[in-house]
Coordinates of C-alpha atoms in Angstrom, one line a residue:
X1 CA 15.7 2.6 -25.2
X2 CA 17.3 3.8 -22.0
X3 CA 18.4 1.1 -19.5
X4 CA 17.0 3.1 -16.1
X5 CA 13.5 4.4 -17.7
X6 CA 12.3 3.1 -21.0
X7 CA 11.3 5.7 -23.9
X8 CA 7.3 5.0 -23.8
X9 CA 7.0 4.0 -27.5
X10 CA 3.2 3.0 -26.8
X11 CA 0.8 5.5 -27.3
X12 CA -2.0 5.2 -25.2
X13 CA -5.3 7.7 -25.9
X14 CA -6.1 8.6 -22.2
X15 CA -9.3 9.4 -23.7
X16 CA -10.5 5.7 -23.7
X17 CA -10.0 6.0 -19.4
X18 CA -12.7 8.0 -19.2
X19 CA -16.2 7.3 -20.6
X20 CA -19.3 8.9 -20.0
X21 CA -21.6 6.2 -20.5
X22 CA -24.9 7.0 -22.5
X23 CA -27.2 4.4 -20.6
X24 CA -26.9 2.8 -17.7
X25 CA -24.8 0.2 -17.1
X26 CA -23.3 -2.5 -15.2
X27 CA -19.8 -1.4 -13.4
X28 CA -17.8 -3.3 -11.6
X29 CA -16.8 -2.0 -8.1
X30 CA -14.1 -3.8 -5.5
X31 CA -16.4 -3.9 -2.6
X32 CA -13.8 -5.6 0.1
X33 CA -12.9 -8.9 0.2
X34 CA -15.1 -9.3 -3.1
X35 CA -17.0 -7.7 -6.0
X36 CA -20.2 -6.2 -6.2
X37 CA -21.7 -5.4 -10.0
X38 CA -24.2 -2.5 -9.8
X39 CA -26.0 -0.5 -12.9
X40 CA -25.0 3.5 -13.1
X41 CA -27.2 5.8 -13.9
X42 CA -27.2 6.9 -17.8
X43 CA -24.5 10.0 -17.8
X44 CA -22.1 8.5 -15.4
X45 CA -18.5 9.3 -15.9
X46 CA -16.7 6.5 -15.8
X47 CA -13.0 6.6 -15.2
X48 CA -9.7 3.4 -15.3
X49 CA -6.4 3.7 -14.6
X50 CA -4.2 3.8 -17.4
X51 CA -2.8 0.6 -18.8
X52 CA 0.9 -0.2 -18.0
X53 CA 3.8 1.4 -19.9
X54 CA 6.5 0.2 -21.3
X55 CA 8.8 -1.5 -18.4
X56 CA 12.5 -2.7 -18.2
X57 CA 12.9 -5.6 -20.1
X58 CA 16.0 -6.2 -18.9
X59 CA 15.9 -5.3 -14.9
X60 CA 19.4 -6.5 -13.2
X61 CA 21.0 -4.5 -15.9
X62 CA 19.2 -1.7 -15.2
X63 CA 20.1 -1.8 -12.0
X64 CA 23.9 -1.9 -12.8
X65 CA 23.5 0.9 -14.9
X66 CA 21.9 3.2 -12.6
X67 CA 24.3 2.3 -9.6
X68 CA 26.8 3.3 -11.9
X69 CA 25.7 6.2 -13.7
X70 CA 24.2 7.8 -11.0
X71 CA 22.4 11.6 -11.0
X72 CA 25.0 14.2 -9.7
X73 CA 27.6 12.1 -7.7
X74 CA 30.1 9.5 -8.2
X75 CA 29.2 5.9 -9.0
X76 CA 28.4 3.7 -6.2
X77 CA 31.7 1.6 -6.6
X78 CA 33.6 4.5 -7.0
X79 CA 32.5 5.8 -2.6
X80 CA 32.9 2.5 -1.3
X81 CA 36.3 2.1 0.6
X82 CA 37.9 -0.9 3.0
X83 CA 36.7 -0.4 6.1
X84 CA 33.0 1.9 5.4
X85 CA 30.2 1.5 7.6
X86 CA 27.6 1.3 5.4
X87 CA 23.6 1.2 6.2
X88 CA 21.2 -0.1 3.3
X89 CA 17.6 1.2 4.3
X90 CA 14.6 0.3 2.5
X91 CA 11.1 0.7 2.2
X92 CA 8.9 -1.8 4.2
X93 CA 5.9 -3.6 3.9
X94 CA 3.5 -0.6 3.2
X95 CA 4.7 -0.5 -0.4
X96 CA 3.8 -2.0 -3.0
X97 CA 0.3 -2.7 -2.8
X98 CA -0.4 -5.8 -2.9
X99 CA 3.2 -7.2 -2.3
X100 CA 5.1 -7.9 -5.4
X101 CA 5.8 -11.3 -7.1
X102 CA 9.2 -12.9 -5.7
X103 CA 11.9 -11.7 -6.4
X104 CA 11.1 -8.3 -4.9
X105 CA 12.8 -5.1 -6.6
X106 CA 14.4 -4.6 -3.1
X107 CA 16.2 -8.2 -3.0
X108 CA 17.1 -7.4 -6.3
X109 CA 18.8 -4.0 -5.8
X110 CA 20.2 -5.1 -2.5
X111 CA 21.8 -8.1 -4.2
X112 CA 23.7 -6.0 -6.3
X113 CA 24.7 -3.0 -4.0
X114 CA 25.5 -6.2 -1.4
X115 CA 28.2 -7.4 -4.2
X116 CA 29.6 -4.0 -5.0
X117 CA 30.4 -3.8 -1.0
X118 CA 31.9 -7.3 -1.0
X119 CA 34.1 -6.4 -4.2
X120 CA 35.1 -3.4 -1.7
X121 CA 35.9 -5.2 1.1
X122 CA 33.5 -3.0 2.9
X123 CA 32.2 -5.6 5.5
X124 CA 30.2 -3.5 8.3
X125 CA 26.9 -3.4 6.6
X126 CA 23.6 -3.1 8.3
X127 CA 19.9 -3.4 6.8
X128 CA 17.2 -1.8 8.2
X129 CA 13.4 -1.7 7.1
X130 CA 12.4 1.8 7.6
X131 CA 9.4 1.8 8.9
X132 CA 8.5 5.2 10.9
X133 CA 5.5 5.1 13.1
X134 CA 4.2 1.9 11.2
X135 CA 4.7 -2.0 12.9
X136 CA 7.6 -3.9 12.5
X137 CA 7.9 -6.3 9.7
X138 CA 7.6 -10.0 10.8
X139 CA 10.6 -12.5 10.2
X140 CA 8.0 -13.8 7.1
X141 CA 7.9 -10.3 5.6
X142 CA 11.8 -9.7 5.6
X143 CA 12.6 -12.8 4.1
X144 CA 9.9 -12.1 1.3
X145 CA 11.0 -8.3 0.3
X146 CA 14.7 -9.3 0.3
X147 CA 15.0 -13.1 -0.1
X148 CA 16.5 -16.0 1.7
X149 CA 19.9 -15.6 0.8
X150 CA 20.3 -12.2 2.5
X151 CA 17.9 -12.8 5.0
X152 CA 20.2 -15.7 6.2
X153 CA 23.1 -14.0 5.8
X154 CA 21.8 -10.8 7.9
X155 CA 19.2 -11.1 10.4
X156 CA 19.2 -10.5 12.9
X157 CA 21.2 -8.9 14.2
X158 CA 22.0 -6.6 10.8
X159 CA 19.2 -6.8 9.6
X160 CA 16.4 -5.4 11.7
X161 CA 13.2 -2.8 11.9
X162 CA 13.8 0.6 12.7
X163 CA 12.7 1.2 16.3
X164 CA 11.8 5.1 16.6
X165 CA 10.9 4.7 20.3
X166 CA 14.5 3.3 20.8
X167 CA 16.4 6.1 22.7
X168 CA 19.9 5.4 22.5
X169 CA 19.9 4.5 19.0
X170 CA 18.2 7.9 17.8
X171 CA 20.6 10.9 16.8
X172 CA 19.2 14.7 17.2
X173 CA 20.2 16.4 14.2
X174 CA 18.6 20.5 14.6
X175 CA 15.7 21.8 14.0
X176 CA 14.3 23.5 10.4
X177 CA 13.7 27.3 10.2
X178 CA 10.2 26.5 10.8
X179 CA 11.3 24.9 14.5
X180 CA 10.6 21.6 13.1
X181 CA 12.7 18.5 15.3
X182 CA 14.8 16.2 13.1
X183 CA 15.7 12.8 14.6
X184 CA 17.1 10.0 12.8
X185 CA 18.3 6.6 13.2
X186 CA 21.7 6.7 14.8
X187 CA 23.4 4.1 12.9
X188 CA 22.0 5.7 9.4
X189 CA 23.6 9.0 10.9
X190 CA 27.0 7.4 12.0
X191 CA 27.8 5.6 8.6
X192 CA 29.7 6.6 6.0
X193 CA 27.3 6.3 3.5
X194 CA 23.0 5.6 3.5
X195 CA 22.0 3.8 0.1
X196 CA 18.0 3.6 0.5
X197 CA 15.6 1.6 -1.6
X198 CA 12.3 2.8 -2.5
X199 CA 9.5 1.7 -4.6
X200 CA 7.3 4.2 -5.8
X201 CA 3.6 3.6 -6.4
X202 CA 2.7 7.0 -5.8
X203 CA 4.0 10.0 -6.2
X204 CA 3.3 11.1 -2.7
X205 CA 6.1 8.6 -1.4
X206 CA 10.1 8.7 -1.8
X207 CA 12.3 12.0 -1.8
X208 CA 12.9 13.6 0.8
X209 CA 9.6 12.3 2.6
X210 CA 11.3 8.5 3.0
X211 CA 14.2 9.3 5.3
X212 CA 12.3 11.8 7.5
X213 CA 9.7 9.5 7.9
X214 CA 10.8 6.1 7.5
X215 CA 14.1 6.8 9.4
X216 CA 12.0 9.5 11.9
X217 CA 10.5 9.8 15.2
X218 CA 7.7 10.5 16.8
X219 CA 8.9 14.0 17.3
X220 CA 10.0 14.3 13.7
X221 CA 6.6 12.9 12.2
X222 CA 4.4 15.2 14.3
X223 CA 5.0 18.2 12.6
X224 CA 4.0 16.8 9.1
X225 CA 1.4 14.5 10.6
X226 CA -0.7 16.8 12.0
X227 CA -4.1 18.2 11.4
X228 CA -3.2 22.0 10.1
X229 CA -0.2 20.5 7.7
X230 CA -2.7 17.8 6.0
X231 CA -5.3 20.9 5.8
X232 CA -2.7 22.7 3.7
X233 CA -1.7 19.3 1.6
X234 CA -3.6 20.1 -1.9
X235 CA -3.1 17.3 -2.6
X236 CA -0.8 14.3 -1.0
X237 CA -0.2 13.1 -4.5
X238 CA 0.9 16.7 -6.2
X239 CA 4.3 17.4 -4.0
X240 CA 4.4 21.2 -5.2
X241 CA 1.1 21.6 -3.6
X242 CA 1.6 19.8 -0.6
X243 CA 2.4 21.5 3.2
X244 CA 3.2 17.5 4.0
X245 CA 6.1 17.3 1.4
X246 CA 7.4 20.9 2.0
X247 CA 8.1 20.5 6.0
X248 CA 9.7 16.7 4.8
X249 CA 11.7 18.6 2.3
X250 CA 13.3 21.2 5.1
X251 CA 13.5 18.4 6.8
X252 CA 15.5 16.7 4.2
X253 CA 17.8 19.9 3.7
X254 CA 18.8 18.9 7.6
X255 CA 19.1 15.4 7.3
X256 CA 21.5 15.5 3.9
X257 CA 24.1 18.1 5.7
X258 CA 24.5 15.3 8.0
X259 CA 24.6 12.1 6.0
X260 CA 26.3 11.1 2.6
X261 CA 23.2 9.4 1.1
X262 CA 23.0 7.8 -2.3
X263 CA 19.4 7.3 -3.4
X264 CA 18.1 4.2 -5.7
X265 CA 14.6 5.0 -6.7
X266 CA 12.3 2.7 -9.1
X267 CA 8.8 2.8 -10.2
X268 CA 6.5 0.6 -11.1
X269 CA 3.5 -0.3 -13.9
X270 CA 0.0 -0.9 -13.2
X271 CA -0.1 -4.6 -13.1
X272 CA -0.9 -5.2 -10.1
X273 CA -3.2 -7.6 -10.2
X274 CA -2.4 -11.6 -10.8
X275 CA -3.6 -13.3 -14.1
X276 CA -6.6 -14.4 -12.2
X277 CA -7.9 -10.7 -11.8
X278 CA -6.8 -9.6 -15.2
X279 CA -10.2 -8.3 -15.8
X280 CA -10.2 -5.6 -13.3
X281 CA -6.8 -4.4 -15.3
X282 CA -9.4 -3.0 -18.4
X283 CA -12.1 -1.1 -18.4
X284 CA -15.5 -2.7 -18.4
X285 CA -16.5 -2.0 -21.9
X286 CA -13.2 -3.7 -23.4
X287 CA -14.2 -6.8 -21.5
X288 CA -14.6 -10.3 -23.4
X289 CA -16.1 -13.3 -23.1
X290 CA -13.5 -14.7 -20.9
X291 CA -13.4 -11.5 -18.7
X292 CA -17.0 -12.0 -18.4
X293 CA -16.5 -15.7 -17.2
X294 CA -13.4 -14.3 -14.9
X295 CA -15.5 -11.9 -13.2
X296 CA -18.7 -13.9 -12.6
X297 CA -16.5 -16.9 -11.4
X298 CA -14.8 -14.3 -8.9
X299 CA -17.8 -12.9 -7.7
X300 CA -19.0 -15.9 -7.3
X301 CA -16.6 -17.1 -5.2
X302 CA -16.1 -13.9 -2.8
X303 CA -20.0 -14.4 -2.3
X304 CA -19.9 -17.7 -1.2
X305 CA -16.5 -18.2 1.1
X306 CA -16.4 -16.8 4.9
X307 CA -14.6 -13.6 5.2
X308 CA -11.7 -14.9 7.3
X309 CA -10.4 -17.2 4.3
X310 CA -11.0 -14.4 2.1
X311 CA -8.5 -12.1 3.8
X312 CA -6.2 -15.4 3.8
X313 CA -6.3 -15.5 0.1
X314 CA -6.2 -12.2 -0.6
X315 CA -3.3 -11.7 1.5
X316 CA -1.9 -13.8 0.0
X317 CA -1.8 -12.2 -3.6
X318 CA 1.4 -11.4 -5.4
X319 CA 0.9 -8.6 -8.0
X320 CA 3.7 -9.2 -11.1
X321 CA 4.6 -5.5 -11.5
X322 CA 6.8 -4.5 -14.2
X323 CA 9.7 -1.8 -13.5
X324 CA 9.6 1.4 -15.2
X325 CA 12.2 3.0 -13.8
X326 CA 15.7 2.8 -11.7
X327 CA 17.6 5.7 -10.9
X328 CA 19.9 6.3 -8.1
X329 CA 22.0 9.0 -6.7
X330 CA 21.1 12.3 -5.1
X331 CA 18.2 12.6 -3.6
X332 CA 16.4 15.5 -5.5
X333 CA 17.7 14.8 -9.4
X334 CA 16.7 11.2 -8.3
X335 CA 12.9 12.2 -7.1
X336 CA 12.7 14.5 -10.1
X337 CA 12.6 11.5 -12.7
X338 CA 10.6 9.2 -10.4
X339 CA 7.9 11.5 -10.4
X340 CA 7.7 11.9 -14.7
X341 CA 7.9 8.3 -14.1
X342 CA 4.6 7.4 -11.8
X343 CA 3.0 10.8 -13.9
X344 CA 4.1 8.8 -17.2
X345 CA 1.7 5.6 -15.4
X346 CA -1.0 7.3 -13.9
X347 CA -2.2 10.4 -14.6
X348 CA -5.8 10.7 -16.3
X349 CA -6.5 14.1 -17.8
X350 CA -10.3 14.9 -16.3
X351 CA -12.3 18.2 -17.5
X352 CA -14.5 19.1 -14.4
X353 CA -15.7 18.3 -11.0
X354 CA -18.5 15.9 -9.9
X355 CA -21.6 16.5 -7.8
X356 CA -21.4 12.7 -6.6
X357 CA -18.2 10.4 -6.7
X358 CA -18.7 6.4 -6.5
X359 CA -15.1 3.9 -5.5
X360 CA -15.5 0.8 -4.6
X361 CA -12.9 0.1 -2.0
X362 CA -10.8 -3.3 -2.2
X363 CA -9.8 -5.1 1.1
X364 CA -6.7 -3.5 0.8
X365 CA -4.3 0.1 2.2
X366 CA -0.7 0.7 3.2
X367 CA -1.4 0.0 6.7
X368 CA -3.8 -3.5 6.6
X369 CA -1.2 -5.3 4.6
X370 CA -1.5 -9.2 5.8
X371 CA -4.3 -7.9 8.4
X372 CA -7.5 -6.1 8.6
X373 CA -9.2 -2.7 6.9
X374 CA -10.8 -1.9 9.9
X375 CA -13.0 1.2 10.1
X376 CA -10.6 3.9 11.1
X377 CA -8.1 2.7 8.3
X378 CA -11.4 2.2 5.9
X379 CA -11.8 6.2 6.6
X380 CA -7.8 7.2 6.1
X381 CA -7.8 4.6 2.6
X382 CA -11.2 6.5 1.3
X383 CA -11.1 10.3 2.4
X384 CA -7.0 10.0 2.7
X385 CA -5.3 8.4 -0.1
X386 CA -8.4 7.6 -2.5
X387 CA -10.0 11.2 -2.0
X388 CA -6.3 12.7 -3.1
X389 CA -6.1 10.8 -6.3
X390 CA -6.2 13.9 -8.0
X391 CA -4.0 17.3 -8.8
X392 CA -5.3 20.3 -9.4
X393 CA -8.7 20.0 -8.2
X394 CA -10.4 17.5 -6.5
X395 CA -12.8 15.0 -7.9
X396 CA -15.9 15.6 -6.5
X397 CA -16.7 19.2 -5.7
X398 CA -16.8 21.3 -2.4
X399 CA -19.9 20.2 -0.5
X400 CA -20.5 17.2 -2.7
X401 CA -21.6 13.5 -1.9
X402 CA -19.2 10.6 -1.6
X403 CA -20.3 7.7 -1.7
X404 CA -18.2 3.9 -1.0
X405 CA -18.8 0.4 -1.7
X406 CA -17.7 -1.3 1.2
X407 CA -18.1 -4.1 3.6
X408 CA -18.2 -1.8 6.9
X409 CA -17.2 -4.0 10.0
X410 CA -16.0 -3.5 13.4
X411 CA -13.5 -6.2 12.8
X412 CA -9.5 -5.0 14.1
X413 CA -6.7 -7.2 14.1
X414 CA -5.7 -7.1 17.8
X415 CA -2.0 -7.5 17.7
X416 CA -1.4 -5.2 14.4
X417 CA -3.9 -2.3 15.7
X418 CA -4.5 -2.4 19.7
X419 CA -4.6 1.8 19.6
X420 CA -6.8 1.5 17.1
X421 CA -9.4 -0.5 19.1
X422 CA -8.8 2.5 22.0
X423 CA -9.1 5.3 19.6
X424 CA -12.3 3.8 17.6
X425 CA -14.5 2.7 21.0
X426 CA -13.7 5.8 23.6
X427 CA -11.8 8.6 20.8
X428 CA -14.7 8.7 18.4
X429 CA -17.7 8.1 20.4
X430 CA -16.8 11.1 22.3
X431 CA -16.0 13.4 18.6
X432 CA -14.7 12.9 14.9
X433 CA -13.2 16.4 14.9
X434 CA -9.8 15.9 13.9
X435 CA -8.5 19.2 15.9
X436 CA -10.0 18.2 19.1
X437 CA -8.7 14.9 19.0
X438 CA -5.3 16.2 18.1
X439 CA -5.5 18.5 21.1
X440 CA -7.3 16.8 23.5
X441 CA -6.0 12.9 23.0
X442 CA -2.9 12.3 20.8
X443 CA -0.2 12.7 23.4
X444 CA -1.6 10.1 25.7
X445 CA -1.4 7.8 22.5
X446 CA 1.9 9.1 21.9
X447 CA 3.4 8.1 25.0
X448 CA 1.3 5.3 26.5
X449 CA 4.1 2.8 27.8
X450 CA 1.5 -0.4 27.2
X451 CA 1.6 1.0 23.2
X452 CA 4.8 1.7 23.4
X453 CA 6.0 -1.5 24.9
X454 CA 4.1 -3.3 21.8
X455 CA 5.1 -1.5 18.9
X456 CA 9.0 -1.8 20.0
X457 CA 8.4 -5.8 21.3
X458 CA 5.4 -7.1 19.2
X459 CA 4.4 -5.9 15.9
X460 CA 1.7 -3.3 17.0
X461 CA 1.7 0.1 15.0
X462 CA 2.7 3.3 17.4
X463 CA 0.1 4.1 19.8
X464 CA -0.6 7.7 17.9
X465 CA -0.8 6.0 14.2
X466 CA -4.4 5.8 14.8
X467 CA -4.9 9.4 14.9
X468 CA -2.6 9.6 12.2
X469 CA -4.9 7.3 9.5
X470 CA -7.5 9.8 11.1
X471 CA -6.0 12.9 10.1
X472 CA -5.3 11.5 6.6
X473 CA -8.8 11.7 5.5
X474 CA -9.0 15.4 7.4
X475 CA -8.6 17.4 4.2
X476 CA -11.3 15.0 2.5
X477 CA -13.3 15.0 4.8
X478 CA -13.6 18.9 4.9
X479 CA -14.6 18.9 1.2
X480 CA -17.6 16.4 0.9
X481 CA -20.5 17.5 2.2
X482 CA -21.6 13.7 3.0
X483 CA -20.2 10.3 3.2
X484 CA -23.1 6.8 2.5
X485 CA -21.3 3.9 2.9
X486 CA -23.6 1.0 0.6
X487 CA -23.9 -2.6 2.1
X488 CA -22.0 -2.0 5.2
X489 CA -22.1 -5.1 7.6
X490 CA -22.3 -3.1 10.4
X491 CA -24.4 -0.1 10.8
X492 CA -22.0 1.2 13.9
X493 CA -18.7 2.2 12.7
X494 CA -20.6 4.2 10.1
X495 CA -22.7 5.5 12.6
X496 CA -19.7 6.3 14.7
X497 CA -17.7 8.1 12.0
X498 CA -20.5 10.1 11.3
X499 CA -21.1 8.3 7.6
X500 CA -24.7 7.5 6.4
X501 CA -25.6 3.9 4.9
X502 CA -27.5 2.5 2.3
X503 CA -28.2 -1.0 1.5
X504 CA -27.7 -0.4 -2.4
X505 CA -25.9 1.9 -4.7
X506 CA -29.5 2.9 -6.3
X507 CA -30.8 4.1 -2.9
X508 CA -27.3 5.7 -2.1
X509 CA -27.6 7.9 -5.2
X510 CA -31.1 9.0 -4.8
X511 CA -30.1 9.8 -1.2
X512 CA -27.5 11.5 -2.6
X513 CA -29.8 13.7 -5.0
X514 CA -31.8 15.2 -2.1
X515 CA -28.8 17.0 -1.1
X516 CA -27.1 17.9 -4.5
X517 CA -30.0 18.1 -6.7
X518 CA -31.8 16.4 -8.6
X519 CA -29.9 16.4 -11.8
X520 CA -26.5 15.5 -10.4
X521 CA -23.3 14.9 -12.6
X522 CA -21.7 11.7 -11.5
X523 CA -18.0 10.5 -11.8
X524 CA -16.7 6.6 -10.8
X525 CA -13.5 5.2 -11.4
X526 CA -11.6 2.3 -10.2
X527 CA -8.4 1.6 -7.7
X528 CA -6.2 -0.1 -8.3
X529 CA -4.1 -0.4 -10.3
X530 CA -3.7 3.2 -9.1
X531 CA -4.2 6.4 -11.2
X532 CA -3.9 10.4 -11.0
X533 CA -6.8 11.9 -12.1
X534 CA -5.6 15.3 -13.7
X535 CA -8.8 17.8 -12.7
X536 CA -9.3 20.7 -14.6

């Protein structure tokens, strides 16, 4: 078995993901902060995310073997001179979802590399959380994704968020042949030698995308963050098809003739859930009596508790992921076996398209970790990143009905999203058009001091993210031909977007029949743990 990605000796049927029940039945949906358990029509299609793979049974070792066996360049001790500057970026917060179990696959990796520079004598060493456009990671949140010990020993003052609105620390670096403005971190430029951390729950993240995002501007991120590029993204999570990953990759082309990077790359299972949700791990008709127990108690519970101490418990949950894969060195033979890594873990082969497609969605996305889903990120988690869980072809056809389980509130954590609050009361009252916003709005986001001033000194997200979680869902949004959001609290936000409601999944689906037809096919699935639904 190979120390950096195990041989997958398990053979799972991906067959048993995907069930087309023959009466209805009860199914399980996230539905927020809680659970809802709703019957499905007879002739549903039913689809889970695989179970986990096989992961590294032995991690720190498999750490020291990819450092040192590294994919077309020299090992890691072998670069490392008296006297380097050397800059350790890593992923932040966003990733993975929820946080993983202490200690973190970045503490652990960092550990390492941190030794290697000490045995070097190499003693000007910098961390940085690379965070784009998103808000700075709190004191809390550090200490958590790289432990105490280097915590102590670095921040703050070399350990620290990246500040993309920070002037004199930004280098220009050119522009692609498609006249596309590359601006990095100056101390990532300056160094001798980047090693960045990622871990990959997706195979829309790491590559070239971390650097010239994570390490990026405003004026880098705007011409892959924009409305026409995510209209050409087929989807976010199939690279090859993706207008997103291509301008990131010229990007990256840019970025590498400047830097001497060396890439560390690892990939996760799908437990990410906690013991106490094992259930929601396995399909519904493998549950036992215990599972059945689990999942009433759980329900239960969510019913009964306030919403506010449900966020606090949710957030929080630590997910024990297992590692499936650690590979380090350059950045494109590095990518290459991270992605045959998350494809090993997620993808679902699917024959067909659906009239109707059912997701609960849980309380949680990339950008409402330890906050709040609020509408706007409710809309980039379901038509962005939920919609594109597919390659190939989408799961619900062109002109089709979506519909999502969710709580729908107005609620918006003030000091994470304050453009948010902006954008959702005077943005899209006046129109949900992502193309008119783009035009008409996003550069008095972009460089509104007050938004400025509190993503660089608080821990607010960049006054233009907003329209960014909009465009996500852009591409989705131009497929369905409706959205009904069941059991919303609110009727507004729904109202706002431009979503219909229902106040159950049975009235949703008839609603939905009198615009597809009466004889509709219908496809579910669950997320997360995450999966790639392979459309054919």
């Amino acid at each position: 078995m190979s120390l950096i990605s195990p041989n997958d000796n398990k053979t799972f049927d991906r067959s048993n993901c995907v069930k087309t029940l023959e009466k209805s039945e009860k199914i399980l949906f996230h539905y927020g902060e809680g659970f809802m358990y709703e019957p499905v029509p007879a002739g549903t299609r039913v689809i889970y995310p695989p179970p986990s793979i096989e992961s590294i049974q032995d991690v720190d070792a498999a750490i020291e073997y990819a450092i040192e066996n590294p994919l077309g360049c020299d090992p890691l001790s072998a670069q490392l001179k008296p006297g380097m500057k050397v800059t350790i970026a890593f992923d932040d917060l966003s990733v993975p979802l929820p946080s993983m179990r202490a200690p973190d696959i970045r503490q652990r990796i960092i550990e390492k590399v941190l030794q290697k520079l000490a045995d070097a004598r190499v003693s000007d060493i910098h961390l940085i959380a690379a965070l784009g456009l998103h808000r700075r990671m709190t004191p809390a949140e550090l200490k958590h994704a790289l432990g105490k010990n280097i915590f102590n020993a670095f921040y703050p003052d070399k350990l620290y968020n990246h500040d993309a609105e920070d002037k004199d620390n930004i280098a220009f670096l050119g522009k692609t042949e498609k006249h596309e403005v590359v601006e990095v971190n100056r101390r990532a430029v300056e160094s001798d030698l980047l090693i960045y951390v990622n871990i990959n729950i997706a195979s829309q993240s790491g590559g070239h995308k971390a650097i010239a995002t994570g390490l990026g501007t405003y004026q880098t991120l705007k011409h892959h963050h924009n409305v026409h590029t995510l209209m050409h993204s087929r989807s976010y999570m199939d690279p090859q098809n993706s207008a997103l990953h291509r301008s990131c990759n010229r990007m990256g082309k840019i970025i590498e003739s400047h830097m001497n990077i060396f890439r560390i790359e690892t990939t996760t299972d799908n437990t990410s859930l906690p013991q106490t949700f094992g259930f929601l791990l396995k399909p519904s008709w493998d549950y036992n009596a215990l599972d059945q127990i689990n999942l009433y108690a759980n329900k239960l519970t969510t019913d009964i508790l306030p919403t506010n101490l449900k966020r606090e418990i949710f957030n929080r949950m630590r997910a024990p992921y297992g590692i499936t894969g650690i590979h380090a060195g350059r950045t494109e033979l590095v990518h290459e076996k991270t992605l045959e890594n998350v494809y090993r873990q997620h993808v679902v082969p699917v024959q067909g398209q659906a009239d109707i497609l059912i997701s609960g969605v849980p309380y949680l996305g990339p950008y409402s970790v330890n906050s709040i889903m609020n509408p706007v990120l409710f809309m980039c988690q379901t038509l962005g990143y939920f919609f594109n869980f597919y390659r190939g072809k989408p799961l619900v056809r062109k002109g089709g009905v979506y519909i999502l389980l969710y709580p729908l509130h107005e609620d918006f954590h003030p000091i994470h999203h304050p453009s948010y609050i902006e954008f959702y009361e005077r943005v899209l009252t006046e129109t949900t058009d992502p193309k008119t916003i783009e035009e008409k709005y996003e550069e008095e986001f972009a460089y509104n001091p007050k938004y400025i001033d509190l993503f660089r000194n608080s821990y607010a997200f960049h006054g233009v993210h907003a329209f960014y979680a909009w465009y996500w869902g852009c591409h989705g949004l131009s497929q369905v031909g409706k959205v009904i959001v069941v059991k919303p609290r609110s009727k507004r936000p729904a109202e706002i977007m431009g979503f219909e409601t229902a106040d159950s999944l049975a009235e949703a689906i008839e609603r939905a029949k009198d615009f597809v037809g009466l004889n509709p096919s219908i496809t579910t699935y669950q997320a997360p743990p995450y999966l790639l639904c392979d459309v054919s």
